[in-house]
């Protein structure tokens, strides 16, 4: 056995003395997949554990459970905050918050830690301890980040629900998750409009017995009146004022960090479960390498912490890397189309992680918005959520000076971390998400799992475990198994792609019934279930229709109940109904009232036929069509 220490394949960065640069992707990649435990184990050494791991990976090919950092004890909040304060970086800015109305607030690592400890005290006082569940329904504000970190500190499990969701969508998540505590705000702001978050939260939790307390964080101010079970954060803060330190609770490799609900192919969103230590290693390593984060950087990711991108690349990944993170509450077009460019200039942002829809929107607004701005600190760009089309790639490349690397990163809620991506030092091809991250074995296969040659389109699978892999689907282990049995033994992503002769991935979209609207993931079944709760709707089908700006838009076909046919509902009424049921992001853009839907003989709606018709394409094999 070779016992000599393995040389590091990272070249130390002259500025940080940390090894972030990867000079030779091919060599590093080959070494990482030949010996993944050394590759990931070396990266794990850069993190702090109260007990070192005994084994890097314990993979069970029967249950598909990947246990990373077996025997280790540590805490992700300790690594994201306390570690940096201990290292003398308490005065470094951790978070810059840019509010919807132009407000700004700065948090140093020291202040963020202090506020997190206070919040953890509050949660503890409300009975939250290791393994307890907390739902966070807050707008993208520092309070949201603090609440997440405070849960992690206690070893509690958070579930962040996007603040744009409706009460029905929040309720179904509360019903499944059964949290002990719900954290919400008096209101949220979006494009200058006040959104009554507390009212939504009240309606959603009505009658749910699991929720023992609701903490109301002031966005505008303390709420005027509170209902039983609600506590104002301001009052609670007074109560824990002299509580003192509260060390983070060490957790093991099996302890969950969060459950994040995402759309799948059935009507019910699934709770994707991530565990603390493995997730920490995956997000730390990817944020460090892909964004090459340095102490002088200001890093801006446009996501909302309510989605996985925000979890991994606003909160955990960057803070684990001691980055300065810009969190923007607003949308890219409010108060004007220059919103992001002015934030980038004002805060001297050097790494900007955006989305194709945002980039295409900026492109539509035109060059004049970025033109003339001082973007000189800028070092790299990123994109996530849907394929980044070459036009948008070229536009972004050009308006930012024509020299910056663009990382088109492919990954999912389930993977927890970026899986396929260029690196700052590797070549890029417009329209491609590059090659797999070191240690990740991604493949393009046919329906029986055989690797396809370059140029052929197939589905994307991941063949071996990775550190921040999801551990299960909350309360639904069978659904977890399904990911690994579609192509036996490999993780089935649900995406299609082809590779070119250099091994670069070109992602094309979903192969299942998931729609990506402006990067938001929605299940056709979810939208259909919402539609048929309308009293006049008997049957419904939803499809994603290609759209230049948003990638896809939602088009729905509805069949009315016979009694409703005389007084058909207005299209607006149907759209509004879905909005109320699921929230604004799921509102259909187009509604067609039809007499019947194409179905298989066994009664399944053939969405692919609807989609082909809609796009004027051949309808394909119709042998199973009922009529
Ligand atoms: C899509 C978001 C093409 C894909 C992090 C995936 C992408 C789904 C890309 C996951 C990309 C994400 N190119 N498609 N760079 N990144 N996707 O769970 O369809 O919200 O399966 O996670 O987004 O969406 P999710």
CSV table of C-alpha atoms in Angstrom, one decimal, residues 37 55-68 70 254 463-466 469-471 480-481 484-485 488-490:
chain,number,residue,atom,x,y,z
A,37,UNK,CA,-12.2,9.3,-0.2
A,55,UNK,CA,-14.2,6.9,7.6
A,56,UNK,CA,-14.9,9.3,4.8
A,57,UNK,CA,-17.6,7.3,3.1
A,58,UNK,CA,-19.9,4.5,4.0
A,59,UNK,CA,-22.0,3.6,0.9
A,60,UNK,CA,-24.8,1.1,1.1
A,61,UNK,CA,-25.7,0.0,-2.4
A,62,UNK,CA,-28.9,-1.7,-1.1
A,63,UNK,CA,-30.5,1.3,0.6
A,64,UNK,CA,-28.6,3.9,-1.5
A,65,UNK,CA,-27.6,5.6,1.7
A,66,UNK,CA,-24.4,7.5,1.5
A,67,UNK,CA,-23.0,8.3,4.9
A,68,UNK,CA,-20.2,10.8,4.7
A,70,UNK,CA,-18.6,8.6,9.6
A,254,UNK,CA,-26.7,11.1,10.1
A,463,UNK,CA,-23.0,6.9,-10.8
A,464,UNK,CA,-21.3,7.3,-7.4
A,465,UNK,CA,-22.2,9.0,-4.1
A,466,UNK,CA,-21.2,12.6,-3.5
A,469,UNK,CA,-26.3,14.0,-1.6
A,470,UNK,CA,-29.8,14.1,-0.1
A,471,UNK,CA,-30.3,11.3,2.4
A,480,UNK,CA,-36.1,8.1,-2.4
A,481,UNK,CA,-35.6,4.6,-3.7
A,484,UNK,CA,-32.0,5.0,-7.6
A,485,UNK,CA,-34.0,2.2,-9.3
A,488,UNK,CA,-30.5,0.5,-11.3
A,489,UNK,CA,-27.8,1.7,-8.9
A,490,UNK,CA,-27.4,5.2,-10.3
